[in-house]
Coordinates of N, CA, C and O and ligand atoms in Angstrom, one line a residue:
M1 N 4.9 -12.9 -3.8 CA 6.2 -12.8 -3.1 C 6.6 -14.0 -2.3 O 5.8 -14.8 -1.9
G2 N 7.9 -14.1 -2.0 CA 8.4 -15.3 -1.4 C 8.1 -15.4 0.1 O 7.4 -14.5 0.7
P3 N 8.7 -16.4 0.7 CA 8.4 -16.7 2.0 C 9.1 -15.8 3.1 O 8.6 -15.7 4.3
D4 N 10.2 -15.2 2.7 CA 11.0 -14.6 3.7 C 10.3 -13.2 4.1 O 9.5 -12.6 3.4
F5 N 10.5 -12.8 5.4 CA 9.7 -11.7 6.0 C 10.8 -10.9 6.8 O 11.0 -11.3 7.9
E6 N 11.4 -9.9 6.3 CA 12.3 -9.2 7.0 C 11.8 -7.8 7.1 O 11.2 -7.2 6.1
T7 N 11.9 -7.2 8.3 CA 11.3 -5.9 8.6 C 12.4 -4.9 9.1 O 13.3 -5.3 9.7
L8 N 12.0 -3.6 8.8 CA 12.8 -2.5 9.2 C 11.9 -1.8 10.4 O 10.8 -1.6 10.2
A9 N 12.5 -1.6 11.4 CA 11.7 -1.0 12.6 C 12.1 0.6 12.6 O 13.3 0.9 12.4
W10 N 11.1 1.3 12.6 CA 11.3 2.9 12.5 C 10.0 3.4 13.2 O 8.9 3.3 12.9
R11 N 10.4 4.3 14.1 CA 9.4 5.2 14.8 C 8.2 4.3 15.3 O 7.0 4.8 15.2
G12 N 8.5 3.2 16.0 CA 7.5 2.5 16.6 C 6.7 1.6 15.7 O 5.8 0.9 16.1
H13 N 7.1 1.5 14.4 CA 6.3 0.7 13.4 C 7.4 -0.3 12.7 O 8.6 -0.1 12.8
R14 N 6.8 -1.3 12.2 CA 7.7 -2.3 11.3 C 7.3 -2.1 9.9 O 6.0 -2.0 9.5
Y15 N 8.2 -2.2 8.9 CA 8.1 -2.1 7.6 C 8.7 -3.3 6.9 O 9.8 -3.7 7.1
D16 N 8.0 -3.8 5.9 CA 8.4 -5.0 5.2 C 9.4 -4.6 4.1 O 9.0 -3.9 3.2
V17 N 10.6 -5.0 4.2 CA 11.6 -4.5 3.3 C 11.4 -4.9 1.8 O 11.7 -4.1 0.9
R18 N 10.7 -6.0 1.6 CA 10.4 -6.4 0.3 C 9.3 -5.6 -0.3 O 9.4 -5.3 -1.6
V19 N 8.4 -5.1 0.5 CA 7.3 -4.2 -0.1 C 7.9 -2.8 -0.3 O 7.6 -2.2 -1.3
L20 N 8.8 -2.4 0.6 CA 9.5 -1.1 0.3 C 10.3 -1.1 -0.9 O 10.4 -0.2 -1.6
G21 N 10.8 -2.3 -1.2 CA 11.7 -2.4 -2.4 C 11.0 -3.1 -3.6 O 11.6 -3.7 -4.4
A22 N 9.6 -2.8 -3.8 CA 8.9 -3.5 -4.8 C 9.3 -3.2 -6.1 O 9.2 -4.0 -7.0
S23 N 9.9 -2.0 -6.4 CA 10.2 -1.6 -7.7 C 11.5 -2.5 -8.2 O 11.6 -3.0 -9.3
F24 N 12.4 -2.7 -7.2 CA 13.5 -3.6 -7.4 C 13.0 -5.0 -7.6 O 13.5 -5.7 -8.5
E25 N 12.2 -5.5 -6.8 CA 11.6 -6.9 -6.8 C 10.9 -7.1 -8.2 O 11.2 -8.2 -8.8
Y26 N 10.1 -6.1 -8.7 CA 9.6 -6.2 -9.9 C 10.6 -6.4 -11.2 O 10.4 -7.3 -11.9
L27 N 11.6 -5.6 -11.2 CA 12.6 -5.6 -12.3 C 13.4 -6.9 -12.2 O 13.7 -7.5 -13.1
A28 N 13.8 -7.3 -10.9 CA 14.6 -8.6 -10.8 C 13.8 -9.7 -11.3 O 14.4 -10.6 -11.9
L29 N 12.5 -9.8 -10.9 CA 11.7 -10.9 -11.3 C 11.4 -11.0 -12.8 O 11.4 -12.0 -13.5
R30 N 11.2 -9.8 -13.4 CA 11.1 -9.7 -14.8 C 12.3 -10.2 -15.5 O 12.3 -11.0 -16.4
S31 N 13.4 -9.8 -15.0 CA 14.8 -10.2 -15.5 C 14.9 -11.7 -15.5 O 15.3 -12.3 -16.5
S32 N 14.7 -12.2 -14.3 CA 14.8 -13.8 -14.2 C 13.8 -14.4 -15.1 O 14.1 -15.6 -15.8
A33 N 12.6 -14.0 -15.2 CA 11.7 -14.6 -16.1 C 12.1 -14.5 -17.6 O 12.1 -15.5 -18.3
E34 N 12.6 -13.4 -18.0 CA 13.1 -13.2 -19.3 C 14.4 -14.1 -19.6 O 14.5 -14.6 -20.7
R35 N 15.3 -14.2 -18.6 CA 16.5 -14.9 -18.8 C 16.0 -16.5 -19.0 O 16.6 -17.2 -19.8
A36 N 15.1 -16.9 -18.1 CA 14.7 -18.3 -18.1 C 14.1 -18.6 -19.6 O 14.4 -19.6 -20.2
R37 N 13.2 -17.7 -20.1 CA 12.6 -17.9 -21.4 C 13.7 -17.9 -22.5 O 13.6 -18.8 -23.4
A38 N 14.6 -17.0 -22.4 CA 15.7 -17.0 -23.5 C 16.6 -18.3 -23.4 O 17.0 -18.7 -24.4
A39 N 16.6 -19.0 -22.2 CA 17.3 -20.2 -22.1 C 16.5 -21.4 -22.3 O 16.9 -22.5 -22.1
G40 N 15.2 -21.1 -22.9 CA 14.3 -22.2 -23.2 C 13.7 -22.8 -22.0 O 13.1 -24.0 -22.1
Q41 N 13.7 -22.2 -20.8 CA 13.1 -22.7 -19.6 C 11.8 -22.0 -19.3 O 11.4 -21.0 -20.0
D42 N 11.1 -22.6 -18.3 CA 9.8 -22.0 -18.0 C 9.9 -20.8 -17.0 O 10.4 -20.9 -15.9
G43 N 9.6 -19.6 -17.5 CA 9.7 -18.4 -16.6 C 8.5 -18.0 -16.0 O 8.4 -16.9 -15.4
S44 N 7.4 -18.8 -16.0 CA 6.1 -18.4 -15.6 C 6.1 -18.0 -14.2 O 5.3 -17.2 -13.7
A45 N 6.7 -18.9 -13.3 CA 6.6 -18.7 -11.9 C 7.2 -17.2 -11.5 O 6.5 -16.5 -10.8
A46 N 8.3 -17.0 -12.1 CA 8.9 -15.6 -11.8 C 8.0 -14.5 -12.4 O 7.8 -13.4 -11.8
G47 N 7.4 -14.9 -13.6 CA 6.6 -13.9 -14.2 C 5.4 -13.6 -13.4 O 4.9 -12.4 -13.3
L48 N 4.7 -14.6 -12.7 CA 3.6 -14.3 -11.9 C 3.9 -13.5 -10.7 O 3.2 -12.6 -10.2
L49 N 5.1 -13.8 -10.0 CA 5.5 -13.0 -8.9 C 5.8 -11.6 -9.4 O 5.6 -10.6 -8.6
A50 N 6.3 -11.4 -10.6 CA 6.5 -10.1 -11.0 C 5.3 -9.3 -11.2 O 5.3 -8.1 -10.9
M51 N 4.2 -9.9 -11.6 CA 2.9 -9.3 -11.6 C 2.4 -8.9 -10.2 O 1.9 -7.8 -10.1
D52 N 2.6 -9.7 -9.2 CA 2.3 -9.3 -7.9 C 3.1 -8.1 -7.5 O 2.5 -7.2 -6.9
A53 N 4.4 -8.1 -7.7 CA 5.3 -7.0 -7.4 C 4.8 -5.7 -8.1 O 4.8 -4.5 -7.6
Y54 N 4.4 -5.8 -9.4 CA 3.9 -4.7 -10.1 C 2.6 -4.0 -9.5 O 2.5 -2.8 -9.6
E55 N 1.8 -4.8 -9.0 CA 0.6 -4.3 -8.4 C 1.0 -3.4 -7.3 O 0.3 -2.3 -7.0
I56 N 2.0 -3.8 -6.5 CA 2.5 -2.9 -5.4 C 3.1 -1.6 -5.9 O 2.9 -0.5 -5.4
V57 N 3.9 -1.8 -7.0 CA 4.5 -0.5 -7.6 C 3.4 0.5 -8.0 O 3.4 1.6 -7.8
L58 N 2.3 -0.2 -8.7 CA 1.2 0.7 -9.1 C 0.5 1.4 -7.9 O 0.1 2.6 -8.0
A59 N 0.2 0.6 -6.8 CA -0.4 1.2 -5.6 C 0.5 2.3 -5.1 O 0.0 3.5 -4.7
Q60 N 1.8 2.2 -5.1 CA 2.6 3.2 -4.6 C 2.5 4.4 -5.5 O 2.6 5.6 -5.0
A61 N 2.6 4.2 -6.8 CA 2.6 5.3 -7.7 C 1.3 6.2 -7.6 O 1.3 7.4 -7.9
R62 N 0.2 5.6 -7.4 CA -1.1 6.3 -7.2 C -1.3 6.7 -5.8 O -2.2 7.5 -5.5
D63 N -0.4 6.3 -4.9 CA -0.5 6.6 -3.5 C -1.8 6.4 -2.9 O -2.4 7.2 -2.1
V64 N -2.4 5.2 -3.2 CA -3.5 4.7 -2.6 C -3.1 3.4 -1.8 O -2.5 2.5 -2.5
H65 N -3.4 3.3 -0.5 CA -2.8 2.2 0.2 C -3.8 1.0 0.0 O -5.0 1.0 0.1
E66 N -3.2 -0.2 -0.2 CA -3.8 -1.3 -0.3 C -3.1 -2.6 0.4 O -1.9 -2.4 0.5
L67 N -3.9 -3.6 0.5 CA -3.1 -4.8 1.1 C -2.0 -5.4 0.1 O -2.4 -5.6 -1.1
A68 N -0.8 -5.5 0.5 CA 0.2 -6.0 -0.4 C 0.6 -7.5 -0.1 O 0.8 -8.3 -1.1
R69 N 0.7 -7.9 1.2 CA 1.0 -9.2 1.5 C 0.2 -9.6 2.9 O 0.0 -8.7 3.6
E70 N -0.2 -10.9 2.9 CA -0.7 -11.3 4.2 C 0.2 -12.1 4.8 O 1.0 -13.0 4.1
H71 N 0.4 -12.1 6.1 CA 1.5 -12.7 6.8 C 1.0 -13.0 8.3 O 0.2 -12.2 8.8
P72 N 1.4 -14.1 8.9 CA 0.8 -14.5 10.2 C 1.2 -13.4 11.2 O 0.5 -13.1 12.2
D73 N 2.4 -12.7 11.0 CA 2.7 -11.6 11.9 C 2.1 -10.3 11.7 O 2.3 -9.3 12.5
G74 N 1.1 -10.3 10.6 CA 0.5 -9.0 10.4 C 0.5 -8.8 8.9 O 1.2 -9.2 8.2
D75 N -0.6 -8.2 8.5 CA -0.8 -7.8 7.1 C 0.2 -6.7 6.7 O 0.5 -5.9 7.6
V76 N 0.5 -6.7 5.5 CA 1.5 -5.5 5.1 C 0.8 -4.7 4.0 O 0.2 -5.2 3.1
C77 N 0.8 -3.4 4.2 CA 0.3 -2.4 3.4 C 1.2 -2.1 2.2 O 2.4 -2.4 2.3
S78 N 0.7 -1.6 1.1 CA 1.6 -1.2 0.0 C 2.7 -0.3 0.4 O 3.7 -0.1 -0.3
C79 N 2.5 0.5 1.4 CA 3.5 1.5 1.9 C 4.5 0.8 2.8 O 5.5 1.4 3.2
G80 N 4.3 -0.5 3.0 CA 5.4 -1.4 3.8 C 5.0 -1.5 5.3 O 5.6 -2.5 5.8
V81 N 4.1 -0.7 5.8 CA 3.9 -0.8 7.2 C 3.2 -2.2 7.5 O 2.3 -2.7 6.7
V82 N 3.7 -2.9 8.5 CA 3.1 -4.2 9.0 C 2.0 -3.8 10.0 O 2.4 -3.2 11.0
T83 N 0.8 -4.3 9.8 CA -0.3 -3.9 10.7 C -0.4 -4.9 11.8 O -0.3 -6.2 11.5
P84 N -1.0 -4.7 12.9 CA -1.2 -5.7 13.9 C -2.2 -6.6 13.4 O -3.2 -6.3 12.7
P85 N -2.1 -7.9 13.6 CA -3.1 -9.0 13.1 C -4.5 -8.6 13.5 O -4.8 -8.2 14.6
G86 N -5.4 -8.6 12.5 CA -6.8 -8.4 12.7 C -7.2 -6.8 12.7 O -8.4 -6.6 12.7
L87 N -6.2 -6.0 12.5 CA -6.6 -4.6 12.4 C -6.7 -4.2 11.0 O -5.7 -4.3 10.2
P88 N -7.8 -3.6 10.6 CA -7.9 -3.1 9.2 C -6.9 -2.1 8.9 O -6.5 -1.4 9.7
L89 N -6.6 -2.0 7.6 CA -5.6 -1.0 7.2 C -6.0 0.3 7.5 O -5.2 1.2 7.9
A90 N -7.3 0.7 7.4 CA -7.8 2.0 7.5 C -7.6 2.4 9.1 O -7.8 3.6 9.4
R91 N -7.5 1.5 10.0 CA -7.4 1.7 11.4 C -6.0 1.7 11.8 O -5.7 2.2 13.0
A92 N -5.1 1.2 11.0 CA -3.7 1.1 11.4 C -2.9 2.5 11.3 O -3.4 3.4 10.5
T93 N -1.9 2.6 12.0 CA -1.0 3.9 11.9 C 0.3 3.4 11.4 O 0.6 2.2 11.3
G94 N 1.1 4.4 11.0 CA 2.5 4.1 10.5 C 2.5 4.1 9.0 O 3.5 3.9 8.4
H95 N 1.3 4.4 8.3 CA 1.3 4.5 6.9 C 2.3 5.7 6.5 O 2.3 6.7 7.0
L96 N 3.0 5.5 5.3 CA 3.9 6.4 4.8 C 3.3 7.0 3.4 O 2.7 6.2 2.8
D97 N 3.5 8.2 3.2 CA 3.3 8.8 1.8 C 4.1 7.9 0.9 O 5.3 7.8 1.0
Q98 N 3.4 7.4 -0.2 CA 4.2 6.5 -1.0 C 4.9 7.1 -2.2 O 5.5 6.4 -3.0
L99 N 4.9 8.4 -2.2 CA 5.7 9.1 -3.3 C 6.9 9.7 -2.7 O 8.0 9.7 -3.4
R100 N 6.7 10.1 -1.5 CA 7.9 10.9 -0.7 C 8.5 10.1 0.4 O 9.6 10.4 0.9
W101 N 7.9 8.9 0.7 CA 8.4 8.0 1.7 C 8.6 8.8 3.0 O 9.7 8.7 3.6
E102 N 7.6 9.5 3.4 CA 7.6 10.4 4.6 C 6.4 10.0 5.4 O 5.4 9.6 4.9
P103 N 6.4 10.1 6.8 CA 5.1 9.9 7.6 C 4.2 11.1 7.3 O 4.7 12.2 7.0
V104 N 2.9 10.8 7.1 CA 1.9 11.8 6.6 C 0.7 11.5 7.4 O 0.4 10.3 7.8
P105 N -0.1 12.6 7.9 CA -1.2 12.2 8.7 C -2.4 11.6 7.9 O -2.9 10.5 8.3
V106 N -2.8 12.1 6.6 CA -4.0 11.6 6.0 C -3.6 10.8 4.8 O -2.8 11.1 4.0
V107 N -4.2 9.5 4.8 CA -3.9 8.5 3.7 C -5.1 8.1 3.1 O -6.2 8.2 3.7
L108 N -5.1 7.7 1.9 CA -6.3 7.0 1.2 C -6.0 5.5 1.2 O -4.9 5.1 0.8
V109 N -7.1 4.7 1.7 CA -7.0 3.4 1.8 C -8.1 2.7 0.9 O -9.3 3.2 1.0
T110 N -7.8 1.9 -0.1 CA -8.7 1.4 -1.1 C -9.8 0.5 -0.4 O -9.4 -0.2 0.6
T111 N -11.0 0.6 -0.8 CA -12.0 -0.4 -0.3 C -12.5 -1.2 -1.5 O -13.4 -2.1 -1.4
D112 N -11.9 -1.0 -2.8 CA -12.1 -1.7 -3.9 C -11.2 -2.8 -4.1 O -10.2 -2.8 -4.8
V113 N -11.5 -4.0 -3.4 CA -10.5 -5.0 -3.4 C -10.7 -6.0 -4.5 O -9.8 -6.9 -4.8
E114 N -11.7 -6.0 -5.2 CA -12.1 -6.9 -6.3 C -11.8 -6.4 -7.7 O -12.2 -6.9 -8.7
R115 N -11.0 -5.3 -7.8 CA -10.9 -4.5 -9.1 C -9.9 -5.5 -9.9 O -9.2 -6.3 -9.5
R116 N -10.0 -5.2 -11.3 CA -9.2 -5.9 -12.2 C -7.7 -5.6 -12.0 O -7.4 -4.5 -11.6
Y117 N -6.9 -6.6 -12.5 CA -5.5 -6.3 -12.5 C -5.1 -5.0 -13.2 O -5.5 -4.8 -14.3
E118 N -4.2 -4.3 -12.6 CA -3.6 -3.0 -13.1 C -4.6 -1.8 -13.2 O -4.2 -0.8 -13.5
S119 N -5.8 -2.1 -12.8 CA -6.9 -1.0 -12.8 C -6.8 -0.2 -11.5 O -6.5 -0.8 -10.5
E120 N -7.2 1.1 -11.6 CA -7.2 2.0 -10.4 C -8.4 1.6 -9.6 O -9.5 1.2 -10.2
P121 N -8.2 1.6 -8.3 CA -9.5 1.3 -7.3 C -10.5 2.4 -7.6 O -10.2 3.5 -7.8
A122 N -11.8 1.9 -7.5 CA -12.9 2.8 -7.8 C -13.2 3.7 -6.5 O -13.7 4.8 -6.6
T123 N -13.0 3.1 -5.3 CA -13.5 3.7 -4.1 C -12.3 3.6 -3.1 O -11.5 2.7 -3.2
A124 N -12.4 4.5 -2.2 CA -11.4 4.6 -1.0 C -11.9 5.4 0.1 O -12.9 5.9 0.1
L125 N -11.2 5.1 1.3 CA -11.5 5.8 2.5 C -10.4 6.8 2.8 O -9.2 6.5 2.4
A126 N -10.6 8.0 3.1 CA -9.6 8.9 3.6 C -9.6 8.7 5.1 O -10.5 8.7 5.8
C127 N -8.3 8.5 5.7 CA -8.2 8.2 7.0 C -7.1 9.1 7.6 O -5.9 9.3 7.1
C128 N -7.4 9.7 8.8 CA -6.4 10.6 9.4 C -5.7 9.7 10.5 O -6.4 9.2 11.5
Q129 N -4.4 9.5 10.4 CA -3.7 8.7 11.4 C -3.5 9.6 12.6 O -3.0 8.9 13.7
D130 N -3.6 10.8 12.7 CA -3.4 11.6 13.9 C -4.7 11.7 14.8 O -4.5 11.6 16.0
C131 N -5.8 11.9 14.3 CA -7.0 12.0 15.0 C -8.0 10.8 15.0 O -9.0 10.8 15.7
G132 N -7.8 9.9 14.0 CA -8.6 8.8 14.0 C -9.9 9.0 13.0 O -10.6 8.0 12.9
W133 N -10.0 10.2 12.5 CA -11.1 10.4 11.6 C -11.0 9.6 10.3 O -10.0 9.4 9.7
T134 N -12.1 9.0 9.9 CA -12.2 8.2 8.7 C -13.4 8.8 7.9 O -14.5 8.9 8.5
S135 N -13.2 9.0 6.5 CA -14.4 9.4 5.7 C -15.3 8.2 5.5 O -14.9 7.0 5.6
P136 N -16.5 8.5 5.0 CA -17.3 7.3 4.4 C -16.6 6.9 3.1 O -15.7 7.5 2.6
E137 N -17.1 5.6 2.6 CA -16.4 5.2 1.4 C -16.8 6.1 0.2 O -18.1 6.4 0.0
L138 N -15.9 6.5 -0.4 CA -16.1 7.5 -1.5 C -15.5 7.1 -2.8 O -14.5 6.3 -2.9
A139 N -15.9 7.7 -4.0 CA -15.2 7.5 -5.2 C -13.8 8.1 -5.0 O -13.6 8.9 -4.2
L140 N -12.9 7.5 -5.7 CA -11.4 7.9 -5.5 C -11.2 9.3 -5.5 O -10.5 9.9 -4.7
A141 N -11.7 10.0 -6.6 CA -11.4 11.4 -6.7 C -11.9 12.3 -5.6 O -11.3 13.2 -5.1
E142 N -13.2 11.8 -5.2 CA -13.9 12.6 -4.0 C -13.0 12.3 -2.8 O -12.8 13.2 -1.9
A143 N -12.5 11.1 -2.6 CA -11.7 10.7 -1.3 C -10.5 11.6 -1.3 O -10.0 12.0 -0.3
R144 N -9.9 11.8 -2.5 CA -8.7 12.7 -2.6 C -9.0 14.1 -2.2 O -8.2 14.7 -1.4
E145 N -10.2 14.6 -2.7 CA -10.5 16.1 -2.3 C -10.8 16.1 -0.8 O -10.3 17.0 0.0
V146 N -11.5 15.1 -0.1 CA -11.8 15.1 1.3 C -10.5 15.0 2.1 O -10.4 15.6 3.1
A147 N -9.6 14.1 1.6 CA -8.4 13.9 2.4 C -7.5 15.3 2.3 O -7.0 15.8 3.4
A148 N -7.6 15.9 1.1 CA -6.8 17.3 1.1 C -7.4 18.4 2.0 O -6.7 19.2 2.5
A149 N -8.7 18.3 2.2 CA -9.4 19.3 2.9 C -9.3 19.1 4.5 O -9.7 20.0 5.3
H150 N -9.0 17.8 4.9 CA -9.1 17.5 6.3 C -8.1 18.3 7.1 O -6.9 18.3 6.8
S151 N -8.5 18.9 8.2 CA -7.6 19.4 9.1 C -8.1 19.0 10.5 O -9.3 19.1 10.8
C152 N -7.2 18.5 11.3 CA -7.6 18.1 12.7 C -8.1 19.2 13.5 O -8.8 19.0 14.6
D153 N -7.7 20.4 13.2 CA -8.1 21.5 14.1 C -9.5 21.9 13.8 O -10.1 22.7 14.7
L154 N -10.1 21.7 12.7 CA -11.4 22.2 12.4 C -12.5 21.4 13.1 O -12.5 20.1 13.2
S155 N -13.4 22.1 13.7 CA -14.6 21.5 14.4 C -15.8 21.8 13.5 O -16.6 22.6 13.9
D156 N -15.9 21.2 12.3 CA -17.0 21.5 11.4 C -17.9 20.5 11.3 O -18.7 20.4 10.3
G157 N -18.0 19.5 12.2 CA -19.0 18.5 12.0 C -18.7 17.5 10.9 O -19.6 16.9 10.5
S158 N -17.5 17.4 10.4 CA -17.3 16.5 9.2 C -16.9 15.2 9.5 O -16.4 14.4 8.8
G159 N -17.2 14.7 10.7 CA -17.0 13.4 11.2 C -15.8 13.2 12.1 O -15.5 12.0 12.2
H160 N -15.3 14.2 12.7 CA -14.2 14.0 13.5 C -14.6 13.2 14.7 O -15.7 13.4 15.3
E161 N -13.7 12.3 15.2 CA -14.0 11.6 16.4 C -13.2 12.0 17.5 O -13.3 11.7 18.6
A162 N -12.1 13.0 17.2 CA -11.3 13.4 18.2 C -11.2 14.9 18.2 O -11.5 15.5 17.2
Ligands
LIG201 ZN1 -0.1 2.2 4.0
LIG202 ZN1 -7.2 14.4 11.7

């Protein structure tokens, strides 16, 4: 993604508008790469940026949160939220459900950062933004089950911190 960094402020958090608009960014970059190639020019720069944008589109479609951009003002999650510098995604708040674009208590944050391009992450953490509970590192399917079962009201010894 390019150098510009424009944010939307909402409910005490900041969201990177280019990450929120990743699907638009993906198609716009593909379009310019294809137009360049059709004109006999080099479209590879736009093509590489399109691949970056597509990774964000995929993360949003699977609703697993992952690092989308690094920026001096804070890292940006695939859900668009800008995290305070130095704070891991799993500890940050302000994550949005990436399918419905609503605030949601429990999110999945990938811990599989070395995976192949376009592949689903193998492992994730389930994190509750309301009570601070975080699961151990789990296989993705298991993390989804644990996330769905989490309730801040239960005192069942499942690792609640609050
Ligand atoms: Zn997020
Ligand atoms: Zn909770």
